[in-house]
Tab-separated table of C-alpha atoms in Angstrom:
chain	number	residue	atom	x	y	z
A	1425	UNK	CA	135.920	-75.890	-117.660
A	1426	UNK	CA	133.023	-74.088	-117.907
A	1427	UNK	CA	134.380	-73.095	-121.686
A	1428	UNK	CA	134.260	-77.011	-122.410
A	1429	UNK	CA	130.802	-76.949	-120.250
A	1430	UNK	CA	129.505	-74.502	-122.440
A	1431	UNK	CA	130.156	-75.590	-125.716
A	1432	UNK	CA	127.744	-78.543	-126.300
A	1433	UNK	CA	124.788	-76.523	-124.806
A	1434	UNK	CA	125.436	-73.537	-127.492
A	1435	UNK	CA	126.510	-76.274	-130.315
A	1436	UNK	CA	122.963	-78.280	-129.398
A	1437	UNK	CA	120.919	-74.609	-129.489
A	1438	UNK	CA	122.427	-73.673	-133.032
A	1439	UNK	CA	121.494	-77.071	-134.209
A	1440	UNK	CA	117.703	-76.670	-132.496
A	1441	UNK	CA	118.330	-73.187	-134.301
A	1442	UNK	CA	119.171	-74.446	-137.890
A	1443	UNK	CA	116.675	-77.670	-137.834
A	1444	UNK	CA	113.807	-74.536	-136.838
A	1445	UNK	CA	114.384	-72.948	-139.612
A	1446	UNK	CA	114.776	-75.477	-142.332
A	1447	UNK	CA	111.497	-77.044	-141.523
A	1448	UNK	CA	109.763	-73.447	-141.876
A	1449	UNK	CA	112.072	-73.553	-145.332
A	1450	UNK	CA	110.679	-76.992	-146.229
A	1451	UNK	CA	106.940	-75.878	-144.938
A	1452	UNK	CA	107.213	-72.772	-146.574
A	1453	UNK	CA	108.510	-72.900	-149.927
A	1454	UNK	CA	108.355	-76.607	-150.521
A	1455	UNK	CA	105.891	-78.683	-148.940
A	1456	UNK	CA	102.535	-78.430	-151.223
A	1457	UNK	CA	104.874	-75.690	-153.618
A	1458	UNK	CA	102.217	-76.634	-156.479
A	1459	UNK	CA	99.109	-76.182	-153.900
A	1460	UNK	CA	96.715	-74.423	-155.365
A	1461	UNK	CA	95.898	-70.771	-153.811
A	1462	UNK	CA	93.721	-68.620	-156.303
A	1463	UNK	CA	94.608	-64.912	-155.385
A	1464	UNK	CA	91.124	-63.350	-153.797
A	1465	UNK	CA	88.974	-60.649	-155.307
A	1466	UNK	CA	88.811	-57.450	-152.904
A	1467	UNK	CA	86.405	-57.357	-150.352
A	1468	UNK	CA	83.120	-56.312	-150.910
A	1469	UNK	CA	84.487	-53.523	-148.318
A	1470	UNK	CA	87.679	-52.615	-149.018
A	1471	UNK	CA	88.729	-49.182	-149.469
A	1472	UNK	CA	90.159	-48.720	-152.986
A	1473	UNK	CA	86.164	-49.540	-154.348
A	1474	UNK	CA	84.484	-46.683	-152.584
A	1475	UNK	CA	85.802	-44.269	-155.064
A	1476	UNK	CA	84.547	-46.067	-157.702
A	1477	UNK	CA	80.828	-46.228	-158.919
A	1478	UNK	CA	78.461	-48.934	-156.963
A	1479	UNK	CA	77.635	-50.006	-160.699
A	1480	UNK	CA	81.443	-50.776	-160.677
A	1481	UNK	CA	82.196	-51.870	-157.922
A	1482	UNK	CA	81.468	-55.492	-158.742
A	1483	UNK	CA	84.000	-56.112	-161.668
A	1484	UNK	CA	86.793	-54.019	-159.883
A	1485	UNK	CA	86.840	-56.835	-157.265
A	1486	UNK	CA	88.919	-57.901	-159.573
A	1487	UNK	CA	91.760	-55.302	-159.824
A	1488	UNK	CA	93.950	-56.920	-158.043
A	1489	UNK	CA	94.433	-60.109	-160.962
A	1490	UNK	CA	94.529	-57.346	-163.976
A	1491	UNK	CA	97.619	-55.669	-162.550
A	1492	UNK	CA	98.604	-58.446	-162.380
A	1493	UNK	CA	98.050	-59.705	-166.052
A	1494	UNK	CA	99.073	-55.964	-166.625
A	1495	UNK	CA	102.253	-56.537	-165.411
A	1496	UNK	CA	102.911	-59.968	-167.116
A	1497	UNK	CA	102.036	-58.046	-170.321
A	1498	UNK	CA	104.869	-55.804	-169.552
A	1499	UNK	CA	107.171	-58.355	-169.068
A	1500	UNK	CA	106.482	-60.384	-172.282
A	1501	UNK	CA	106.676	-56.718	-174.085
A	1502	UNK	CA	109.902	-55.797	-172.616
A	1503	UNK	CA	110.853	-59.784	-173.855
A	1504	UNK	CA	110.524	-59.053	-176.910
A	1505	UNK	CA	112.083	-55.373	-177.152
A	1506	UNK	CA	114.904	-57.363	-175.674
A	1507	UNK	CA	115.055	-58.758	-179.175
A	1508	UNK	CA	117.062	-56.335	-180.855
A	1509	UNK	CA	119.631	-56.970	-178.424
A	1510	UNK	CA	119.457	-60.722	-178.279
A	1511	UNK	CA	118.556	-61.801	-181.543
A	1512	UNK	CA	115.449	-62.204	-183.983
A	1513	UNK	CA	111.881	-61.496	-183.712
A	1514	UNK	CA	110.972	-65.060	-182.759
A	1515	UNK	CA	113.812	-65.464	-179.743
A	1516	UNK	CA	112.403	-62.508	-178.433
A	1517	UNK	CA	109.344	-64.048	-178.342
A	1518	UNK	CA	110.042	-66.633	-176.895
A	1519	UNK	CA	111.573	-64.910	-173.685
A	1520	UNK	CA	109.125	-63.073	-172.875
A	1521	UNK	CA	106.483	-65.538	-172.917
A	1522	UNK	CA	109.045	-67.872	-170.826
A	1523	UNK	CA	109.705	-64.713	-168.571
A	1524	UNK	CA	106.017	-63.598	-167.977
A	1525	UNK	CA	105.067	-67.305	-167.594
A	1526	UNK	CA	105.768	-66.895	-163.478
A	1527	UNK	CA	104.165	-64.076	-163.395
A	1528	UNK	CA	100.686	-64.789	-164.764
A	1529	UNK	CA	100.837	-68.240	-162.452
A	1530	UNK	CA	100.935	-66.032	-159.198
A	1531	UNK	CA	97.752	-65.551	-159.747
A	1532	UNK	CA	96.670	-69.888	-159.028
A	1533	UNK	CA	99.926	-71.016	-158.109
A	1534	UNK	CA	102.270	-68.502	-155.911
A	1535	UNK	CA	105.037	-70.830	-154.356
A	1536	UNK	CA	105.179	-72.568	-158.061
A	1537	UNK	CA	105.225	-69.243	-159.184
A	1538	UNK	CA	108.845	-68.931	-158.162
A	1539	UNK	CA	110.143	-71.911	-158.146
A	1540	UNK	CA	109.507	-71.490	-162.195
A	1541	UNK	CA	111.034	-67.642	-162.112
A	1542	UNK	CA	113.792	-69.099	-160.598
A	1543	UNK	CA	113.735	-72.248	-163.471
A	1544	UNK	CA	113.661	-69.785	-166.271
A	1545	UNK	CA	116.849	-67.692	-164.481
A	1546	UNK	CA	119.277	-70.576	-164.748
A	1547	UNK	CA	117.507	-71.655	-168.507
A	1548	UNK	CA	118.509	-67.864	-169.207
A	1549	UNK	CA	122.505	-68.691	-168.217
A	1550	UNK	CA	122.657	-71.573	-169.257
A	1551	UNK	CA	121.964	-70.325	-172.941
A	1552	UNK	CA	124.241	-67.405	-172.585
A	1553	UNK	CA	121.542	-65.718	-174.005
A	1554	UNK	CA	121.970	-63.205	-171.064
A	1555	UNK	CA	125.228	-62.755	-171.539
A	1556	UNK	CA	124.691	-59.366	-172.932
A	1557	UNK	CA	122.573	-58.182	-170.242
A	1558	UNK	CA	121.704	-57.625	-166.154
A	1559	UNK	CA	123.644	-61.092	-166.194
A	1560	UNK	CA	122.358	-63.542	-164.443
A	1561	UNK	CA	119.013	-62.721	-165.825
A	1562	UNK	CA	117.575	-61.252	-168.772
A	1563	UNK	CA	115.490	-57.352	-168.494
A	1564	UNK	CA	112.136	-59.661	-168.486
A	1565	UNK	CA	113.416	-61.974	-166.022
A	1566	UNK	CA	114.606	-59.993	-163.510
A	1567	UNK	CA	111.675	-57.465	-163.636
A	1568	UNK	CA	109.093	-60.960	-163.445
A	1569	UNK	CA	111.773	-61.925	-160.126
A	1570	UNK	CA	110.840	-58.746	-158.786
A	1571	UNK	CA	107.037	-59.585	-159.794
A	1572	UNK	CA	106.933	-63.110	-158.523
A	1573	UNK	CA	108.235	-61.979	-154.855
A	1574	UNK	CA	106.449	-59.169	-153.999
A	1575	UNK	CA	103.048	-61.197	-155.346
A	1576	UNK	CA	103.732	-63.967	-152.912
A	1577	UNK	CA	104.706	-61.655	-150.328
A	1578	UNK	CA	101.593	-59.585	-150.251
A	1579	UNK	CA	100.192	-63.087	-149.860
A	1580	UNK	CA	102.732	-64.799	-147.125
A	1581	UNK	CA	103.781	-64.614	-143.595
A	1582	UNK	CA	107.133	-62.130	-143.643
A	1583	UNK	CA	109.361	-64.968	-142.860
A	1584	UNK	CA	108.734	-65.430	-146.827
A	1585	UNK	CA	109.690	-63.300	-147.847
A	1586	UNK	CA	113.000	-63.397	-145.882
A	1587	UNK	CA	113.739	-66.962	-147.912
A	1588	UNK	CA	112.948	-66.297	-151.140
A	1589	UNK	CA	115.375	-62.951	-151.011
A	1590	UNK	CA	117.825	-65.167	-149.220
A	1591	UNK	CA	117.470	-68.308	-151.695
A	1592	UNK	CA	117.585	-65.592	-154.629
A	1593	UNK	CA	119.817	-63.638	-154.055
A	1594	UNK	CA	122.400	-66.974	-152.832
A	1595	UNK	CA	121.506	-68.919	-156.488
A	1596	UNK	CA	122.580	-65.377	-158.298
A	1597	UNK	CA	125.911	-64.641	-156.028
A	1598	UNK	CA	126.988	-68.486	-156.941
A	1599	UNK	CA	125.932	-68.175	-160.556
A	1600	UNK	CA	127.995	-64.670	-160.463
A	1601	UNK	CA	131.510	-66.098	-159.019
A	1602	UNK	CA	131.776	-69.393	-161.227
A	1603	UNK	CA	131.077	-66.741	-163.967
A	1604	UNK	CA	133.285	-64.003	-162.763
A	1605	UNK	CA	130.824	-60.607	-164.098
A	1606	UNK	CA	127.333	-59.982	-162.951
A	1607	UNK	CA	128.626	-58.604	-160.055
A	1608	UNK	CA	125.630	-55.478	-160.667
A	1609	UNK	CA	123.024	-57.320	-161.791
A	1610	UNK	CA	122.976	-58.822	-158.401
A	1611	UNK	CA	123.782	-55.613	-156.276
A	1612	UNK	CA	120.392	-54.036	-157.986
A	1613	UNK	CA	118.493	-57.559	-157.032
A	1614	UNK	CA	119.343	-57.251	-153.519
A	1615	UNK	CA	118.413	-53.363	-152.940
A	1616	UNK	CA	115.398	-53.287	-155.133
A	1617	UNK	CA	114.125	-57.001	-153.882
A	1618	UNK	CA	114.778	-55.874	-150.249
A	1619	UNK	CA	112.987	-52.658	-150.827
A	1620	UNK	CA	110.091	-54.644	-152.734
A	1621	UNK	CA	109.336	-57.107	-150.477
A	1622	UNK	CA	110.112	-54.812	-147.365
A	1623	UNK	CA	107.065	-52.716	-148.941
A	1624	UNK	CA	105.270	-55.469	-149.515
A	1625	UNK	CA	105.212	-57.085	-146.404
A	1626	UNK	CA	104.063	-53.654	-144.899
A	1627	UNK	CA	101.362	-53.259	-146.619
A	1628	UNK	CA	100.270	-56.881	-146.292
A	1629	UNK	CA	101.077	-57.436	-142.328
A	1630	UNK	CA	98.767	-53.203	-142.584
A	1631	UNK	CA	96.366	-55.541	-144.421
A	1632	UNK	CA	96.518	-58.422	-141.527
A	1633	UNK	CA	96.276	-55.390	-138.845
A	1634	UNK	CA	92.937	-54.208	-140.637
A	1635	UNK	CA	91.027	-57.214	-141.040
A	1636	UNK	CA	91.736	-58.561	-137.222
A	1637	UNK	CA	90.814	-54.924	-136.209
A	1638	UNK	CA	87.281	-55.291	-138.313
A	1639	UNK	CA	87.018	-58.676	-137.118
A	1640	UNK	CA	87.720	-57.528	-133.255
A	1641	UNK	CA	85.247	-54.941	-133.706
A	1642	UNK	CA	82.405	-56.834	-134.927
A	1643	UNK	CA	82.831	-58.942	-131.908
A	1644	UNK	CA	82.350	-56.502	-129.922
A	1645	UNK	CA	79.488	-54.509	-131.822
A	1646	UNK	CA	78.119	-58.329	-131.291
A	1647	UNK	CA	78.386	-58.777	-127.763
A	1648	UNK	CA	77.143	-55.232	-127.387
A	1649	UNK	CA	73.894	-56.088	-129.900
A	1650	UNK	CA	73.821	-59.567	-127.604
A	1651	UNK	CA	74.105	-57.644	-124.030
A	1652	UNK	CA	71.301	-54.970	-125.421
A	1653	UNK	CA	69.345	-58.053	-126.446
A	1654	UNK	CA	69.286	-60.044	-123.219
A	1655	UNK	CA	68.940	-56.656	-120.981
A	1656	UNK	CA	65.506	-56.200	-122.702
A	1657	UNK	CA	64.857	-59.983	-122.818
A	1658	UNK	CA	65.811	-59.478	-119.018
A	1659	UNK	CA	63.813	-56.371	-118.711
A	1660	UNK	CA	61.035	-57.782	-120.148
A	1661	UNK	CA	61.244	-60.829	-117.981
A	1662	UNK	CA	61.316	-58.390	-114.988
A	1663	UNK	CA	58.034	-56.595	-115.742
A	1664	UNK	CA	56.110	-59.702	-116.560
A	1665	UNK	CA	56.774	-61.255	-113.288
A	1666	UNK	CA	55.537	-57.945	-111.720
A	1667	UNK	CA	52.213	-58.014	-113.819
A	1668	UNK	CA	51.897	-62.325	-112.759
A	1669	UNK	CA	52.213	-60.838	-109.404
A	1670	UNK	CA	49.789	-58.458	-109.389
A	1671	UNK	CA	47.863	-60.830	-111.459
A	1672	UNK	CA	47.886	-63.287	-109.026
A	1673	UNK	CA	46.969	-60.997	-105.919
A	1674	UNK	CA	43.832	-59.716	-107.982
A	1675	UNK	CA	42.462	-63.262	-109.173
A	1676	UNK	CA	43.610	-64.910	-106.090
A	1677	UNK	CA	41.855	-62.276	-103.695
A	1678	UNK	CA	38.455	-62.264	-105.763
A	1679	UNK	CA	38.958	-66.750	-105.975
A	1680	UNK	CA	38.977	-66.695	-102.405
A	1681	UNK	CA	36.098	-64.140	-101.723
A	1682	UNK	CA	34.567	-66.758	-103.906
A	1683	UNK	CA	34.784	-69.485	-101.874
A	1684	UNK	CA	34.119	-68.168	-98.891
A	1685	UNK	CA	30.612	-66.815	-99.905
A	1686	UNK	CA	29.726	-70.494	-101.579
A	1687	UNK	CA	30.412	-72.038	-98.366
A	1688	UNK	CA	28.465	-69.305	-96.056
A	1689	UNK	CA	25.557	-69.000	-98.717
A	1690	UNK	CA	23.860	-72.262	-97.604
A	1691	UNK	CA	23.620	-71.040	-93.839
A	1692	UNK	CA	21.680	-67.323	-94.943
A	1693	UNK	CA	18.962	-69.179	-96.197
A	1694	UNK	CA	15.908	-71.212	-93.920
A	1695	UNK	CA	15.915	-75.437	-95.036
A	1696	UNK	CA	17.628	-74.978	-98.033
A	1697	UNK	CA	17.241	-78.029	-100.527
A	1698	UNK	CA	20.107	-80.144	-100.656
A	1699	UNK	CA	20.511	-79.164	-104.669
A	1700	UNK	CA	21.340	-75.417	-103.369
A	1701	UNK	CA	23.548	-77.228	-101.244
A	1702	UNK	CA	25.705	-79.154	-103.420
A	1703	UNK	CA	25.696	-76.612	-105.908
A	1704	UNK	CA	27.372	-74.106	-103.246
A	1705	UNK	CA	29.113	-76.747	-102.874
A	1706	UNK	CA	30.695	-77.830	-106.279
A	1707	UNK	CA	31.567	-73.445	-106.197
A	1708	UNK	CA	33.670	-73.698	-102.965
A	1709	UNK	CA	35.234	-77.017	-104.600
A	1710	UNK	CA	35.863	-75.365	-108.199
A	1711	UNK	CA	36.712	-72.064	-105.949
A	1712	UNK	CA	39.485	-73.962	-103.760
A	1713	UNK	CA	40.541	-76.413	-106.700
A	1714	UNK	CA	41.082	-72.740	-109.369
A	1715	UNK	CA	43.027	-70.972	-106.203
A	1716	UNK	CA	45.451	-73.857	-105.605
A	1717	UNK	CA	46.034	-75.039	-109.556
A	1718	UNK	CA	46.818	-70.627	-109.667
A	1719	UNK	CA	48.973	-70.764	-106.760
A	1720	UNK	CA	50.533	-73.936	-107.964
A	1721	UNK	CA	51.448	-72.097	-111.966
A	1722	UNK	CA	52.114	-68.117	-110.959
A	1723	UNK	CA	53.526	-69.115	-107.575
A	1724	UNK	CA	57.283	-70.195	-109.457
A	1725	UNK	CA	58.070	-66.052	-110.760
A	1726	UNK	CA	57.633	-65.097	-107.087
A	1727	UNK	CA	60.896	-64.527	-105.775
A	1728	UNK	CA	61.475	-65.829	-102.008
A	1729	UNK	CA	61.322	-63.175	-100.638
A	1730	UNK	CA	58.645	-61.445	-101.809
A	1731	UNK	CA	55.612	-60.798	-100.047
A	1732	UNK	CA	51.936	-60.629	-100.710
A	1733	UNK	CA	50.931	-56.524	-100.263
A	1734	UNK	CA	49.170	-56.629	-97.211
A	1735	UNK	CA	46.620	-54.139	-98.422
A	1736	UNK	CA	44.466	-54.461	-101.550
A	1737	UNK	CA	45.581	-53.571	-105.011
A	1738	UNK	CA	45.488	-49.811	-106.049
A	1739	UNK	CA	42.784	-49.020	-108.498
A	1740	UNK	CA	41.310	-45.372	-110.770
A	1741	UNK	CA	40.024	-44.319	-106.945
A	1742	UNK	CA	43.710	-43.772	-105.890
A	1743	UNK	CA	44.585	-41.063	-108.267
A	1744	UNK	CA	44.045	-38.876	-106.425
A	1745	UNK	CA	46.248	-40.238	-103.745
A	1746	UNK	CA	48.444	-40.542	-106.073
A	1747	UNK	CA	48.363	-36.866	-107.649
A	1748	UNK	CA	49.307	-35.717	-103.812
A	1749	UNK	CA	51.824	-37.585	-103.884
A	1750	UNK	CA	53.757	-36.216	-107.038
A	1751	UNK	CA	52.768	-32.570	-105.994
A	1752	UNK	CA	54.722	-33.323	-102.847
A	1753	UNK	CA	57.945	-34.417	-105.049
A	1754	UNK	CA	57.416	-30.886	-106.730
A	1755	UNK	CA	55.591	-31.828	-109.717
A	1756	UNK	CA	52.308	-29.827	-110.872
A	1757	UNK	CA	49.894	-32.337	-111.984
A	1758	UNK	CA	45.912	-32.050	-112.651
A	1759	UNK	CA	43.765	-34.579	-113.487
A	1760	UNK	CA	40.834	-34.995	-116.255
A	1761	UNK	CA	38.320	-36.948	-116.359
A	1762	UNK	CA	34.968	-37.897	-119.178
A	1763	UNK	CA	32.608	-40.106	-119.536
A	1764	UNK	CA	30.428	-42.059	-116.602
A	1765	UNK	CA	32.509	-43.166	-114.253
A	1766	UNK	CA	31.920	-46.527	-113.349
A	1767	UNK	CA	33.733	-49.398	-111.745
A	1768	UNK	CA	35.812	-51.701	-114.309
A	1769	UNK	CA	37.569	-54.843	-114.024
A	1770	UNK	CA	39.726	-55.508	-111.205
A	1771	UNK	CA	42.936	-56.233	-113.878
A	1772	UNK	CA	42.298	-52.947	-116.016
A	1773	UNK	CA	41.919	-50.505	-112.824
A	1774	UNK	CA	45.284	-51.900	-111.831
A	1775	UNK	CA	46.733	-51.745	-114.756
A	1776	UNK	CA	45.276	-48.025	-115.412
A	1777	UNK	CA	46.713	-47.067	-112.377
A	1778	UNK	CA	49.762	-48.511	-112.908
A	1779	UNK	CA	50.473	-47.026	-116.261
A	1780	UNK	CA	49.450	-43.744	-114.651
A	1781	UNK	CA	51.360	-43.701	-111.783
A	1782	UNK	CA	54.708	-44.963	-113.861
A	1783	UNK	CA	54.189	-41.977	-116.850
A	1784	UNK	CA	54.376	-39.188	-113.502
A	1785	UNK	CA	57.698	-41.193	-112.350
A	1786	UNK	CA	59.142	-40.745	-115.353
A	1787	UNK	CA	57.882	-37.061	-115.839
A	1788	UNK	CA	59.758	-36.672	-112.019
A	1789	UNK	CA	62.411	-38.355	-113.012
A	1790	UNK	CA	63.099	-37.053	-117.001
A	1791	UNK	CA	61.726	-33.773	-116.673
A	1792	UNK	CA	61.468	-31.992	-113.415
A	1793	UNK	CA	60.126	-28.842	-112.397
A	1794	UNK	CA	57.759	-29.553	-115.519
A	1795	UNK	CA	53.741	-29.245	-115.335
A	1796	UNK	CA	51.823	-32.882	-115.679
A	1797	UNK	CA	48.444	-33.518	-117.294
A	1798	UNK	CA	46.566	-36.857	-116.301
A	1799	UNK	CA	43.450	-37.039	-118.656
A	1800	UNK	CA	40.684	-40.560	-117.439
A	1801	UNK	CA	38.232	-41.178	-120.327
A	1802	UNK	CA	35.065	-43.127	-119.929
A	1803	UNK	CA	34.172	-44.991	-123.202
A	1804	UNK	CA	31.966	-46.949	-124.046
A	1805	UNK	CA	34.337	-49.662	-125.308
A	1806	UNK	CA	37.236	-48.887	-122.744
A	1807	UNK	CA	39.622	-46.969	-120.979
A	1808	UNK	CA	41.771	-43.419	-122.131
A	1809	UNK	CA	44.745	-42.770	-120.694
A	1810	UNK	CA	46.066	-39.812	-121.949
A	1811	UNK	CA	49.351	-38.527	-119.033
A	1812	UNK	CA	51.174	-35.129	-120.993
A	1813	UNK	CA	54.136	-33.657	-119.602
A	1814	UNK	CA	55.853	-30.399	-120.980
A	1815	UNK	CA	59.102	-29.512	-121.021
A	1816	UNK	CA	61.904	-30.060	-118.101
A	1817	UNK	CA	63.153	-26.212	-117.013
A	1818	UNK	CA	66.754	-27.085	-116.575
A	1819	UNK	CA	66.915	-26.640	-113.058
A	1820	UNK	CA	67.135	-29.605	-111.266
A	1821	UNK	CA	69.200	-32.030	-113.185
A	1822	UNK	CA	67.233	-35.001	-115.158
A	1823	UNK	CA	67.788	-38.850	-113.826
A	1824	UNK	CA	69.021	-41.000	-116.917
A	1825	UNK	CA	66.274	-44.240	-116.408
A	1826	UNK	CA	66.711	-48.015	-117.829
A	1827	UNK	CA	63.405	-48.583	-120.162
A	1828	UNK	CA	61.989	-50.317	-117.819
A	1829	UNK	CA	58.807	-47.732	-116.979
A	1830	UNK	CA	57.487	-48.025	-121.279
A	1831	UNK	CA	58.370	-51.593	-121.230
A	1832	UNK	CA	56.724	-52.591	-118.547
A	1833	UNK	CA	53.502	-49.972	-119.421
A	1834	UNK	CA	53.611	-51.534	-122.795
A	1835	UNK	CA	53.053	-54.780	-121.325
A	1836	UNK	CA	50.459	-53.974	-119.399
A	1837	UNK	CA	48.703	-52.673	-122.325
A	1838	UNK	CA	49.379	-55.887	-124.109
A	1839	UNK	CA	48.202	-57.894	-121.855
A	1840	UNK	CA	44.400	-56.313	-121.567
A	1841	UNK	CA	44.722	-56.825	-125.742
A	1842	UNK	CA	45.582	-52.700	-126.042
A	1843	UNK	CA	47.060	-49.789	-127.304
A	1844	UNK	CA	50.284	-47.473	-126.511
A	1845	UNK	CA	51.313	-44.781	-127.941
A	1846	UNK	CA	54.287	-42.632	-126.375
A	1847	UNK	CA	56.436	-40.141	-128.304
A	1848	UNK	CA	57.718	-36.143	-127.774
A	1849	UNK	CA	54.956	-34.081	-127.863
A	1850	UNK	CA	55.139	-31.092	-130.289
A	1851	UNK	CA	56.334	-28.122	-127.085
A	1852	UNK	CA	59.257	-30.667	-126.550
A	1853	UNK	CA	57.597	-32.829	-123.897
A	1854	UNK	CA	56.806	-36.070	-123.829
A	1855	UNK	CA	53.075	-37.828	-124.231
A	1856	UNK	CA	51.698	-41.060	-123.056
A	1857	UNK	CA	48.475	-43.024	-124.303
A	1858	UNK	CA	46.705	-45.753	-123.956
A	1859	UNK	CA	43.119	-47.493	-124.373
A	1860	UNK	CA	42.258	-50.150	-122.781
A	1861	UNK	CA	38.942	-51.722	-123.925
A	1862	UNK	CA	36.774	-53.147	-121.371
A	1863	UNK	CA	33.809	-56.259	-122.456
A	1864	UNK	CA	30.422	-54.550	-121.866
A	1865	UNK	CA	28.282	-55.552	-118.621
A	1866	UNK	CA	25.408	-57.352	-119.274
A	1867	UNK	CA	23.458	-54.827	-117.747
A	1868	UNK	CA	24.964	-52.306	-120.026
A	1869	UNK	CA	24.608	-54.703	-122.936
A	1870	UNK	CA	20.650	-55.042	-122.107
A	1871	UNK	CA	20.340	-51.349	-121.745
A	1872	UNK	CA	21.301	-50.462	-124.739
A	1873	UNK	CA	19.136	-52.583	-126.235
A	1874	UNK	CA	15.981	-51.745	-124.311
């Protein structure tokens, strides 16, 4: 009962397998058999081209086409050589040309070349030219058929190689069975074709795997580049956000002072004229409007958990306290000030302090135990900064960083229209130099003129 129930199921399974196999055969060797599929040249980075001089590599990309043509010429000459057994020179030339034609056709229409090679073998059997040779092939036809199948196997799926091998052996077996001889040639074709197709399939699979690996490596490299670019972009945005926050705090503080002073100024003058009161009122209104607009525009960069600092923003006057802190952390740091010390715009003061702070933080992080030196130069056109440290002592292991510090320093300098350089010093340490331009005050300009 069970065996009866299983038989229809097994028959249906076999029928599906047969239909699937026939469908694959039709798709591989019948549908689009005459489709134009030219043999592509070698890729520019192919390993076969690496040992060839660069000036010849472009021409060497067509090496596969040259090998196919060379094989066709060899088959043609082999056909001519067979003329001693098969008859006159004209017959040998004809046999050689007909055998070489499918080989040349593989350059453009490989599947059509296979069927043409099968047809050439059939014609040689019908005309009887192969009876004295390796029946059912001539020597040239035998070699040409192997070359054609190998070429197709190199450029197709392994399934196509199996299908061509089965068709070739099956058709040849029918002819041999009908004529009663040719077993040796059939066995030779069976073995040689199996080895040739197996080698071609292996090479084709290796090339495919290599291409897939190259594509995956390119995808990984692209993803890594995108990740680095995204990380760098995020770092710049974070630093710009920090700068915008600090700028907002500085400008908002001074605008608030302007508004308060403008409101209180009329009460400090006895019987101020209406025009003066109106002028101060206008100043206050503009200051309040500017402050409101500033908060509206720059407020978008504040995080939800960001709180404005209660203490005033640091300036260059706070460098001594900063140096005391880093000395307590184990860094030997000295400060040198040159030029006439003067009060600079708040944005310049804050940026200069932050640049020195970040440079010293990098020294603590990347060169623990080294000595650092801070130089501040007040010049007529602006402010010069130089922070240099010696090489790490090696007693403490450096801690890696994400590169945010240099990015932030460059952003601050660029915001003020200055210039900055950073790199290793001659003694193996590190140096950060920056110049922040400052417009001379009206009093300074007048003093210069006088």
